[in-house]
PDB file of C-alpha atoms and ligand atoms in Angstrom:
ATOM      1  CA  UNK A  83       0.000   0.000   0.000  1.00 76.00           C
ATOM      2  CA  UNK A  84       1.561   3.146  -1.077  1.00 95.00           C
ATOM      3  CA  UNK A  85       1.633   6.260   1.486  1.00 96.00           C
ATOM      4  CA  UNK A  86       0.828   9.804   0.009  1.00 98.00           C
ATOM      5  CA  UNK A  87       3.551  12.061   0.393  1.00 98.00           C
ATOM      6  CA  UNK A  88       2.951  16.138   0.394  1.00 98.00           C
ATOM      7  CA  UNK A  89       6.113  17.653  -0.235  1.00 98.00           C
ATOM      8  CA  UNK A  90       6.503  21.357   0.098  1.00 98.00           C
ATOM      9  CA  UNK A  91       9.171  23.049  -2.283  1.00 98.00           C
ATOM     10  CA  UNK A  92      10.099  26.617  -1.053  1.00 98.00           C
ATOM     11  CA  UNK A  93      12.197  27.243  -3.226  1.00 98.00           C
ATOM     12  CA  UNK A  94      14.421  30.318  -3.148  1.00 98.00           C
ATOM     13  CA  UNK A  95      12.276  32.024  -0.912  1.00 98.00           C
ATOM     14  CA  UNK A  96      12.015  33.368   2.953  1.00 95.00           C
ATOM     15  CA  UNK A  97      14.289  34.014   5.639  1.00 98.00           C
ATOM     16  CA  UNK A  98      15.266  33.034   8.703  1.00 97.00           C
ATOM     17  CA  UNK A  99      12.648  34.154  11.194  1.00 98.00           C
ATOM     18  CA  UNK A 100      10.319  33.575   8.264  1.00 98.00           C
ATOM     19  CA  UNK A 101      11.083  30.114   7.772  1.00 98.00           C
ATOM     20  CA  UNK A 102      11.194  29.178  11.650  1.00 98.00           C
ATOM     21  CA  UNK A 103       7.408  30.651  11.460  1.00 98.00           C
ATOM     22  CA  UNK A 104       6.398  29.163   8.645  1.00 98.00           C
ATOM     23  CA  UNK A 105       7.952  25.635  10.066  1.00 98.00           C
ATOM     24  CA  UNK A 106       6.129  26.236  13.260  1.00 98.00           C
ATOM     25  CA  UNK A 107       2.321  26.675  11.641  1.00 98.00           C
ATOM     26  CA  UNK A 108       3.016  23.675   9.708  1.00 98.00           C
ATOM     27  CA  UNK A 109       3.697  21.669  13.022  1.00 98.00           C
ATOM     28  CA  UNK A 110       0.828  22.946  14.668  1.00 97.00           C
ATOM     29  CA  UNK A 111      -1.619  22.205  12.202  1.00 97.00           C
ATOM     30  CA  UNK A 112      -0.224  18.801  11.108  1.00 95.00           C
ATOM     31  CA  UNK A 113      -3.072  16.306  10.715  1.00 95.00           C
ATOM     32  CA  UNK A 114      -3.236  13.442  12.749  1.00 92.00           C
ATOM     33  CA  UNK A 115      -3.695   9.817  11.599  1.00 90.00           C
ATOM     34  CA  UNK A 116      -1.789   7.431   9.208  1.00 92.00           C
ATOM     35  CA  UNK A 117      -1.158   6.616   5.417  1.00 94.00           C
ATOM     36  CA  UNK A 118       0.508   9.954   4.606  1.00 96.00           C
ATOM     37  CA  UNK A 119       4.156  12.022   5.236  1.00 97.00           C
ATOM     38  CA  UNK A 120       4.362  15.425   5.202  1.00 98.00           C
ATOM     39  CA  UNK A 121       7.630  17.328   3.753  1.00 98.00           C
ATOM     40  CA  UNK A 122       9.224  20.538   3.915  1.00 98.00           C
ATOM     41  CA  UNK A 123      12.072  21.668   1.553  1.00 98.00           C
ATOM     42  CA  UNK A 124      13.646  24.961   2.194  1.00 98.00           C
ATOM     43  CA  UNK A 125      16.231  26.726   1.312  1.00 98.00           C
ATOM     44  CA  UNK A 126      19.918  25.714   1.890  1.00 98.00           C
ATOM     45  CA  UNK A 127      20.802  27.811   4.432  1.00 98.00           C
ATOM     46  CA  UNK A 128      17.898  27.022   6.683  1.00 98.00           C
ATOM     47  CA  UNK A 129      18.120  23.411   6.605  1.00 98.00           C
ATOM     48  CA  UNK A 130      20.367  22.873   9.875  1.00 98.00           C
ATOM     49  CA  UNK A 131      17.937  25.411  11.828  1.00 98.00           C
ATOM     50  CA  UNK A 132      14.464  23.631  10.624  1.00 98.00           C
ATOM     51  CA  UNK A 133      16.366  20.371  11.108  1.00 98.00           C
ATOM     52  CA  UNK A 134      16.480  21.049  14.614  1.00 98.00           C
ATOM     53  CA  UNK A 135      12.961  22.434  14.753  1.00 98.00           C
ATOM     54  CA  UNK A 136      11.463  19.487  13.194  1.00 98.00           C
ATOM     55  CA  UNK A 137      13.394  16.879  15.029  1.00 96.00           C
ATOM     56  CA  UNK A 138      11.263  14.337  16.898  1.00 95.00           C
ATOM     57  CA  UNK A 139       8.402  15.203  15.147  1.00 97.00           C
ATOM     58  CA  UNK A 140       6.509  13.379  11.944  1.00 96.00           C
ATOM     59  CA  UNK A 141       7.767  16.415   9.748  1.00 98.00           C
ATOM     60  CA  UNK A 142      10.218  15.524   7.337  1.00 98.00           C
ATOM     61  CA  UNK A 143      12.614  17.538   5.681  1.00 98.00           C
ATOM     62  CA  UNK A 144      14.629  17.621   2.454  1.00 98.00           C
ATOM     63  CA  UNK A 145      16.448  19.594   0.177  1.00 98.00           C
ATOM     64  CA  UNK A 146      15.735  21.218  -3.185  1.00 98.00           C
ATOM     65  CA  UNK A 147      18.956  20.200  -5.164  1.00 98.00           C
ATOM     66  CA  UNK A 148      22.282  18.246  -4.599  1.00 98.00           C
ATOM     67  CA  UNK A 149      25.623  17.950  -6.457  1.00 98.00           C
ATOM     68  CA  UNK A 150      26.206  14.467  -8.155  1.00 98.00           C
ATOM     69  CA  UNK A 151      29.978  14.576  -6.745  1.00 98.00           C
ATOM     70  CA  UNK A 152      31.037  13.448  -2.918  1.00 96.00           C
ATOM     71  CA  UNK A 153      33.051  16.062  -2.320  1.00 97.00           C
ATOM     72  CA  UNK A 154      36.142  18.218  -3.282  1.00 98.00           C
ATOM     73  CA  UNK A 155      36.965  21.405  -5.619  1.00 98.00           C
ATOM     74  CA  UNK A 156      32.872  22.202  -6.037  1.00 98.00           C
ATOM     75  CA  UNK A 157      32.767  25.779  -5.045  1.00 98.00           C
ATOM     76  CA  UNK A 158      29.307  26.732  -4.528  1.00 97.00           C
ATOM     77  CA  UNK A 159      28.022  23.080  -4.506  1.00 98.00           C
ATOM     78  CA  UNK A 160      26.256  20.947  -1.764  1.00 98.00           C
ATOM     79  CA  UNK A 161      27.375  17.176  -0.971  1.00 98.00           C
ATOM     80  CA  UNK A 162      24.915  14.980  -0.499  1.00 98.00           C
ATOM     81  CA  UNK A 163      26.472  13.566   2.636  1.00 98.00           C
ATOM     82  CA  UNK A 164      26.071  16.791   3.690  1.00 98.00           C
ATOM     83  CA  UNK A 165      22.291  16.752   3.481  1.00 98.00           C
ATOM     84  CA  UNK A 166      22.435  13.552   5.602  1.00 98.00           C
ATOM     85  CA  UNK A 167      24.846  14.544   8.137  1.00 98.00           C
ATOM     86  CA  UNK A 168      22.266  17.547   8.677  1.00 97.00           C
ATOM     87  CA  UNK A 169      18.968  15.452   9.149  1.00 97.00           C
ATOM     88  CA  UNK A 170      17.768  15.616   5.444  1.00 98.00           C
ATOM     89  CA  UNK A 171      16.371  12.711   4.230  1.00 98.00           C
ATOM     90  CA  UNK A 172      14.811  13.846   0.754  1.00 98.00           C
ATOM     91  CA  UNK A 173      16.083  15.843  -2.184  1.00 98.00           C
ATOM     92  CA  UNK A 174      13.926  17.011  -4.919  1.00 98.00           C
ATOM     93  CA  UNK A 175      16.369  15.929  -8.418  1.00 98.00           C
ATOM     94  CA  UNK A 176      15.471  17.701 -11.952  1.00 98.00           C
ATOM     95  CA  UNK A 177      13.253  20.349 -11.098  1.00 98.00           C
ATOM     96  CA  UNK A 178      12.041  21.418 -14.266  1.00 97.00           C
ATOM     97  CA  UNK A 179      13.646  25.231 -13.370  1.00 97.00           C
ATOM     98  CA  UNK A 180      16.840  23.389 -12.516  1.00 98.00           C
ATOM     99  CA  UNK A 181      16.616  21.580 -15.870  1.00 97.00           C
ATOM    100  CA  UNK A 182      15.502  25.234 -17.932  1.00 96.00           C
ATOM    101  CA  UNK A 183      17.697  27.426 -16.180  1.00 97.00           C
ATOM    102  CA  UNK A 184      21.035  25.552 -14.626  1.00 97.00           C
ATOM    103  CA  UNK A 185      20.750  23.652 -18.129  1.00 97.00           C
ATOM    104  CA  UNK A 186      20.907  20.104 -16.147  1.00 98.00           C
ATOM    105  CA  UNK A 187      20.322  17.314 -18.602  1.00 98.00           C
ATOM    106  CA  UNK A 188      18.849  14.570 -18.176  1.00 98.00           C
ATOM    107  CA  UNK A 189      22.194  12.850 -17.188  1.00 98.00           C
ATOM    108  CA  UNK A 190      23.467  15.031 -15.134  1.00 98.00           C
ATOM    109  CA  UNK A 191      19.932  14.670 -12.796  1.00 98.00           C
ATOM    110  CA  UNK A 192      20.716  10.494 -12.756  1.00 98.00           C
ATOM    111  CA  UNK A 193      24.216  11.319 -11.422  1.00 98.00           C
ATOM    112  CA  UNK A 194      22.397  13.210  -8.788  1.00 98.00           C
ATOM    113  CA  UNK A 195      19.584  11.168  -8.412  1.00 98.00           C
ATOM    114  CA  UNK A 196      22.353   8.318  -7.911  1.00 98.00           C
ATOM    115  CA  UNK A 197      24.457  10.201  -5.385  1.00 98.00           C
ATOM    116  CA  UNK A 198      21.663  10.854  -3.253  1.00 98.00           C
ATOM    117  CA  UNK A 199      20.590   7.653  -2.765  1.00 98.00           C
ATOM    118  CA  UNK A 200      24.813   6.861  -2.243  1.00 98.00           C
ATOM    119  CA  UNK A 201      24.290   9.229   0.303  1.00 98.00           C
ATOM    120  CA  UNK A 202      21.228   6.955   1.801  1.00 98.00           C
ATOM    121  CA  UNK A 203      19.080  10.328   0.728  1.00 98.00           C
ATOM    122  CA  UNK A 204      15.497   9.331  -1.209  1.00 98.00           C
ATOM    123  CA  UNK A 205      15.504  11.415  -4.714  1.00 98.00           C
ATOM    124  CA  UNK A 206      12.876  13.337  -5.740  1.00 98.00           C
ATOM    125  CA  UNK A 207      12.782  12.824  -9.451  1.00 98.00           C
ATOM    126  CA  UNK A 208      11.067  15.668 -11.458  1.00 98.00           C
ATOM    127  CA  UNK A 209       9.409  14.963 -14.626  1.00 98.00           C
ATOM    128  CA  UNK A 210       7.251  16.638 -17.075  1.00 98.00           C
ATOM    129  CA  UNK A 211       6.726  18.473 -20.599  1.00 97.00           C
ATOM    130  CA  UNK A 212       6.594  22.041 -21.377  1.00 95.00           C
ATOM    131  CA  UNK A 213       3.386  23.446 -23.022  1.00 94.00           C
ATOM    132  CA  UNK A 214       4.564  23.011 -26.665  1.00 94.00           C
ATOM    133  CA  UNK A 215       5.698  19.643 -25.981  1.00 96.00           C
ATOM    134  CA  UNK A 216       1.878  18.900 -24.885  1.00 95.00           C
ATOM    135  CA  UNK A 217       0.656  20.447 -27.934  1.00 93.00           C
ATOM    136  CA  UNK A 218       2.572  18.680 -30.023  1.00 96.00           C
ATOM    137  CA  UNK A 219       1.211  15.405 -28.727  1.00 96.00           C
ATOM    138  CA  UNK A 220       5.019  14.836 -27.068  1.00 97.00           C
ATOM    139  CA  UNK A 221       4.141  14.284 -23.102  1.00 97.00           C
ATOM    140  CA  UNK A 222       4.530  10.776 -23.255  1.00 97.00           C
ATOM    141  CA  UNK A 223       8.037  10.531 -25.317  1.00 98.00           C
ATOM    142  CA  UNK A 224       9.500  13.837 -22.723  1.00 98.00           C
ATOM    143  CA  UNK A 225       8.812  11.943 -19.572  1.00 98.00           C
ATOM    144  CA  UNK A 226       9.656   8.759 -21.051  1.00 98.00           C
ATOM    145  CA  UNK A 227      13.041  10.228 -22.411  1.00 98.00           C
ATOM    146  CA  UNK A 228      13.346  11.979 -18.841  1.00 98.00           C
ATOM    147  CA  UNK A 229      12.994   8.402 -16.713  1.00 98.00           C
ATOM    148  CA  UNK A 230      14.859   6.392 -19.312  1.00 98.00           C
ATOM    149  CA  UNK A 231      18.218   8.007 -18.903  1.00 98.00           C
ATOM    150  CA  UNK A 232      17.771   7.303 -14.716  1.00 98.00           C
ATOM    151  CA  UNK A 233      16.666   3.966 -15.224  1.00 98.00           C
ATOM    152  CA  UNK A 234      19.668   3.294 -17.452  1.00 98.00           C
ATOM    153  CA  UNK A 235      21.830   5.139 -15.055  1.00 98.00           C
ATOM    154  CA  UNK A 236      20.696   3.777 -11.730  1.00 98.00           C
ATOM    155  CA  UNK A 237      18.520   0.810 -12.829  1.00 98.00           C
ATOM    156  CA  UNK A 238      14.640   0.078 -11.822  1.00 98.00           C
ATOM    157  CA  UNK A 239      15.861  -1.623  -8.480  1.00 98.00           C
ATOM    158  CA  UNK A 240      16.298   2.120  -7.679  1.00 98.00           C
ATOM    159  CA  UNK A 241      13.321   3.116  -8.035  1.00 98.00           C
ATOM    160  CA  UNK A 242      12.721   1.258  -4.730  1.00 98.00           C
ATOM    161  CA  UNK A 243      13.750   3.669  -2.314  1.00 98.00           C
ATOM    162  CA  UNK A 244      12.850   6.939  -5.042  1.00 98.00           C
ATOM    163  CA  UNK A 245       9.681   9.020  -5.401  1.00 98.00           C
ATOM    164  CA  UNK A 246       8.587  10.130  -8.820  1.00 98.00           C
ATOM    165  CA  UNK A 247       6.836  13.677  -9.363  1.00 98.00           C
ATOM    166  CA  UNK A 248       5.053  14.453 -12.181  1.00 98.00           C
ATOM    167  CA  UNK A 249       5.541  18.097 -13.072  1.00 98.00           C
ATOM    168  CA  UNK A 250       3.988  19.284 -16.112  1.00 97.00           C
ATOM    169  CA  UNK A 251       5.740  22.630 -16.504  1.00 95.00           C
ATOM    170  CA  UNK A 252       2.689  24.679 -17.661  1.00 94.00           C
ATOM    171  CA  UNK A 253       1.358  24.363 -14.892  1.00 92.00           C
ATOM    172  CA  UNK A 254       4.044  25.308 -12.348  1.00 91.00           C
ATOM    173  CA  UNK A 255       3.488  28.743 -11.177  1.00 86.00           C
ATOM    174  CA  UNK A 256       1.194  29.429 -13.344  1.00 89.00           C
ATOM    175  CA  UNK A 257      -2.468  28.791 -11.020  1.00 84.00           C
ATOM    176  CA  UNK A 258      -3.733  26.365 -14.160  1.00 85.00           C
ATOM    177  CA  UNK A 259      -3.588  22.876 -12.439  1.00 87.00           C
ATOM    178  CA  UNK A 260      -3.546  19.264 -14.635  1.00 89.00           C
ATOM    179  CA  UNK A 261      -7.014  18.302 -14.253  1.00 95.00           C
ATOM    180  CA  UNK A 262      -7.412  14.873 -12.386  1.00 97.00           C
ATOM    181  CA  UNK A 263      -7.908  12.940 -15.848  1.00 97.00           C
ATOM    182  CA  UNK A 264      -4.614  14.667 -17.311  1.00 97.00           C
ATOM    183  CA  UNK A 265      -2.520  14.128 -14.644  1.00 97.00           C
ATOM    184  CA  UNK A 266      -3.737  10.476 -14.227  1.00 98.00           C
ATOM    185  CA  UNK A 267      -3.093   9.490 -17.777  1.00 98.00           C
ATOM    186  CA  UNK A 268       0.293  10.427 -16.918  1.00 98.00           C
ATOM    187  CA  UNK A 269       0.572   9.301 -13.798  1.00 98.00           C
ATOM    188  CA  UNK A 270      -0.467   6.030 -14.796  1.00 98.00           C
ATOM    189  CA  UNK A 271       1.518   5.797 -18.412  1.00 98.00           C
ATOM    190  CA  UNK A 272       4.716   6.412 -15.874  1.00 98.00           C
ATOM    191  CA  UNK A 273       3.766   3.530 -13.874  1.00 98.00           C
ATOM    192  CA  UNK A 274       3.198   1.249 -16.560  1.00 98.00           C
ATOM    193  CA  UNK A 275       6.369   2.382 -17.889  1.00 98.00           C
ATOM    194  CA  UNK A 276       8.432   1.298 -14.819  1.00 98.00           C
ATOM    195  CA  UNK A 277       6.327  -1.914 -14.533  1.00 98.00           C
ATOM    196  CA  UNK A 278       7.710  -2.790 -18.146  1.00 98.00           C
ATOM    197  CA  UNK A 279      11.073  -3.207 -16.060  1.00 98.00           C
ATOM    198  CA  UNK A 280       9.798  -4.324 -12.736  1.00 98.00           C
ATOM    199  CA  UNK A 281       5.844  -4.710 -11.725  1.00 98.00           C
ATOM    200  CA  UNK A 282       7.008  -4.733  -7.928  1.00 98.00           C
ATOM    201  CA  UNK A 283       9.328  -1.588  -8.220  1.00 98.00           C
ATOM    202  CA  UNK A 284       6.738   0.230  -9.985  1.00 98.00           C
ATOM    203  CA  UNK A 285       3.210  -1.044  -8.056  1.00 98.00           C
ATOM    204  CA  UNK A 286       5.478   0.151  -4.477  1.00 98.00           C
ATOM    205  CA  UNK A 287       6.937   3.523  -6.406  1.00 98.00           C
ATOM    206  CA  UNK A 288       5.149   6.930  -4.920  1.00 98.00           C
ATOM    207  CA  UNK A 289       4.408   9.305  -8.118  1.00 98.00           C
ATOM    208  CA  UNK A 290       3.394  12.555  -6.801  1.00 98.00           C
ATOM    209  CA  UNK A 291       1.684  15.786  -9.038  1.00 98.00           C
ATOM    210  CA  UNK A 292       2.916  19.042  -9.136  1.00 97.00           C
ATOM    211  CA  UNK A 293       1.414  22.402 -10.783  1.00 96.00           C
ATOM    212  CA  UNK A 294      -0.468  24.860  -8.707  1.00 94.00           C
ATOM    213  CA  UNK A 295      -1.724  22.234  -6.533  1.00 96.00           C
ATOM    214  CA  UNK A 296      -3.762  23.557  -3.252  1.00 96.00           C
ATOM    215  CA  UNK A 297      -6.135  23.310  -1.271  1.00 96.00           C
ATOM    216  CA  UNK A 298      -9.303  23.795  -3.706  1.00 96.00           C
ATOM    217  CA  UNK A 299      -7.677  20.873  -6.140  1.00 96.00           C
ATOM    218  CA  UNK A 300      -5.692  18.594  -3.533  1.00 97.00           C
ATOM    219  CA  UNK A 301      -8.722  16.498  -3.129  1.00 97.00           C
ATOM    220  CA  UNK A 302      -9.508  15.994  -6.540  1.00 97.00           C
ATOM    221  CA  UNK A 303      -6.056  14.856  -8.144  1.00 98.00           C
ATOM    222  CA  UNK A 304      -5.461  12.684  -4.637  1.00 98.00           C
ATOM    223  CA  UNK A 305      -8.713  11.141  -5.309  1.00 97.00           C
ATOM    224  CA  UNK A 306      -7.054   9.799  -8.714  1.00 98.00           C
ATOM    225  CA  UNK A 307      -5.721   5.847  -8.388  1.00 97.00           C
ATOM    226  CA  UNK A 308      -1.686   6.782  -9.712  1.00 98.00           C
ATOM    227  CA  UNK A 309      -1.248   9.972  -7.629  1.00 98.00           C
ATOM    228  CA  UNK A 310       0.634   9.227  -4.345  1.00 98.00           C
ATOM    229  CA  UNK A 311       0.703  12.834  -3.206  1.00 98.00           C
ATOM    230  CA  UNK A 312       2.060  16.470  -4.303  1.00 98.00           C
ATOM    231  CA  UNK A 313       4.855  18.593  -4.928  1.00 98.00           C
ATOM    232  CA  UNK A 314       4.165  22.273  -4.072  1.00 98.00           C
ATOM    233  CA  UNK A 315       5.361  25.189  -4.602  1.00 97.00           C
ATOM    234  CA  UNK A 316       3.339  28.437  -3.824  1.00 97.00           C
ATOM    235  CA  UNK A 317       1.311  26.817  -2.008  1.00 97.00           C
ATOM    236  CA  UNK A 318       3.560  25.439   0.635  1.00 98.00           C
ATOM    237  CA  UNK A 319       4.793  29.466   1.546  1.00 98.00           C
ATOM    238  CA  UNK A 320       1.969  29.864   3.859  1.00 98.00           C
ATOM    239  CA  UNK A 321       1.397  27.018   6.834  1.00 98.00           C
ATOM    240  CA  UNK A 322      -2.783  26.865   5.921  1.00 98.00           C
ATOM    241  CA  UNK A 323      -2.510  26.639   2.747  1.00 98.00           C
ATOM    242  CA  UNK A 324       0.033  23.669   2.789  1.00 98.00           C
ATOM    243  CA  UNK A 325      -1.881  22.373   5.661  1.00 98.00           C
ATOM    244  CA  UNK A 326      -4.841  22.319   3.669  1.00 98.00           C
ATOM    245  CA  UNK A 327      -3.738  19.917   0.784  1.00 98.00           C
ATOM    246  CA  UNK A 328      -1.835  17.814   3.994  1.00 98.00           C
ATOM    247  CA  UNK A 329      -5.481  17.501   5.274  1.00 97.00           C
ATOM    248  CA  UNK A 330      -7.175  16.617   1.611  1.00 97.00           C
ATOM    249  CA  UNK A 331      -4.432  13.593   2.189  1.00 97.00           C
ATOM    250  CA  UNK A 332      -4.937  12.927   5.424  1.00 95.00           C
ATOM    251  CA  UNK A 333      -8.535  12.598   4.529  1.00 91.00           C
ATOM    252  CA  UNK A 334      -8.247  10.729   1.051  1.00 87.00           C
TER     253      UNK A 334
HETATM  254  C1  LIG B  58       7.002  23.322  -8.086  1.00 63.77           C
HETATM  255  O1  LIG B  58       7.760  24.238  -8.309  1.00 63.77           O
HETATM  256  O2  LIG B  58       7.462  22.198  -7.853  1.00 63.77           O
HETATM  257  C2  LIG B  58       5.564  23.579  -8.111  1.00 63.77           C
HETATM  258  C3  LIG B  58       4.753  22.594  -8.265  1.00 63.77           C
HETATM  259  O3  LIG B  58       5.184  24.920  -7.992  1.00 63.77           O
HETATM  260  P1  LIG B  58       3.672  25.462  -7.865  1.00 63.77           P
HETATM  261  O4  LIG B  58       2.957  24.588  -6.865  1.00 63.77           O
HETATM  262  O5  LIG B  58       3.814  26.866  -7.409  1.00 63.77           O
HETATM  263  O6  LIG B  58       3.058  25.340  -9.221  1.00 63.77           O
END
C-alpha cells in the first residue's frame, strides 16, 4: 500500500525568522492519523535550523537540489552527505527550473539522483513536458526520455527507495492545475512504464503531481488511483494553505 507524500518546495524564498514561522504553523496544524508524510524543503541555508525544529516530530525535511559529486573542488556546490549529516532525508532531483535554467540534462539529474541515494538520501525525481511539448502530442516521449536516462543510469531496483513527481511545466506557477484525468493518464503511463522493467518496483513507487496544486484541487487529483501525493510550490509558503492539501491527504 503506497503512502501519500505532500512535499513542500520553497524554493528560493524566505528568511530566517520567516522560515522558523512558517515551520512552526506547519507543526501545529499537522493532521493526525496514518497513510501519509508530510515534507518541507527549504532553502539551503535554513536546513540545519528547521532540522532542529522538526526533530522528533513526523515532519520531514529535504532539500531542493544536490551535487552528483562526494566532495572536493565544487565551489558553490552541496554534498549529499552533507544533506544527511544535517537530518535531510529527501532531495527534490530535476526540477524542471533546474533543468531550464542551470541547463541540467537529463544525465546530469541520474548522477544526482544516484548520489543521493549513495548518500542513503530518497531522490525526488522531477518529470514533465513544457506546453509546446503537450501540444505537439510529445508528453509521453519527454517523460519517457526523462525516466529512461535514470533507469539506465541507476537501474529500476532504484526506483525502490525513489519518489517520482510528475511536473507538467505549464502548470508550475502558473495557477492552471492538470485536471485529475490529465494528470492520471500520466501518472499512470509512468507507472506502466516502470512496470515494463519491474511490476514490484513500480506497483510500491510513490508518483506525486505538481502544478499549482492547493487546497481547492488537492482532493480531486489525490482522489485519482496513480497519484501518491504532491509537490508544491506556492502553495507550501503559507502554513494553511500547505496544511490544507496535507489535510485533503490525510482525509483521502
Ligand atoms: C514546483 O515548483 O514544484 C511547483 C509545483 O510549484 P507550484 O505549486 O507553485 O506550481
Amino acid at each position: 500500500m503506497r503512502e501519500f507524500l505532500i512535499a513542500g518546495n520553497w524554493k528560493m524564498n524566505g528568511s530566517s525568522t520567516g522560515s522558523a514561522e512558517l515551520v512552526a504553523g506547519v507543526l501545529a496544524g499537522m493532521p493526525a492519523g496514518s497513510g501519509f508524510s508530510v515534507l518541507v524543503c527549504p532553502p539551503f541555508p535554513y536546513l540545519s535550523a528547521i532540522a532542529g525544529q522538526v526533530k522528533g516530530s513526523a515532519l520531514k525535511l529535504g532539500a531542493q537540489n544536490v551535487s552528483e559529486h562526494e566532495s572536493g573542488a565544487y565551489t558553490g556546490e552541496v554534498a549529499p552527505a552533507m544533506l544527511r549529516d544535517i537530518g535531510c532525508e529527501y532531495v527534490i532531483v530535476g526540477h524542471s527550473e533546474r533543468r531550464a535554467m542551470y541547463g541540467e540534462s537529463s544525465f546530469q539529474v541520474a548522477a544526482k539522483f544516484q548520489a543521493a541515494q549513495a548518500a542513503g538520501l530518497v531522490p525526488i525525481l522531477c518529470v514533465g513536458e513544457t506546453l509546446d511539448e503537450r501540444e505537439s502530442g510529445a508528453t509521453e516521449s519527454v517523460v519517457d526520455y526523462q525516466l529512461g536516462a535514470v533507469i539506465d543510469a541507476a537501474g529500476i531496483g532504484a526506483f525502490s527507495s525513489a519518489v517520482v513527481a510528475y511536473e507538467p511545466v505549464w502548470a508550475i506557477g502558473t495557477g492552471k492545475t492538470a485536471t485529475p484525468e490529465q494528470a492520471q493518464d500520466v501518472h499512470k503511463h509512468i507507472r506502466a512504464l516502470l512496470s515494463g522493467h519491474d511490476v514490484d518496483v513500480a506497483a510500491g513507487l510513490r508518483i506525486l503531481y505538481g502544478g499549482s496544486m492547493k487546497g481547492e484541487n488537492a482532493a480531486g487529483l489525490l482522489a485519482m488511483p496513480d497519484i501518491d501525493g504532491g509537490l508544491i510550490g506556492g502553495a507550501s509558503l503559507q502554513a494553511m494553505d500547505f496544511l490544507a492539501i496535507a489535510n485533503a491527504a490525510a482525509r483521502t
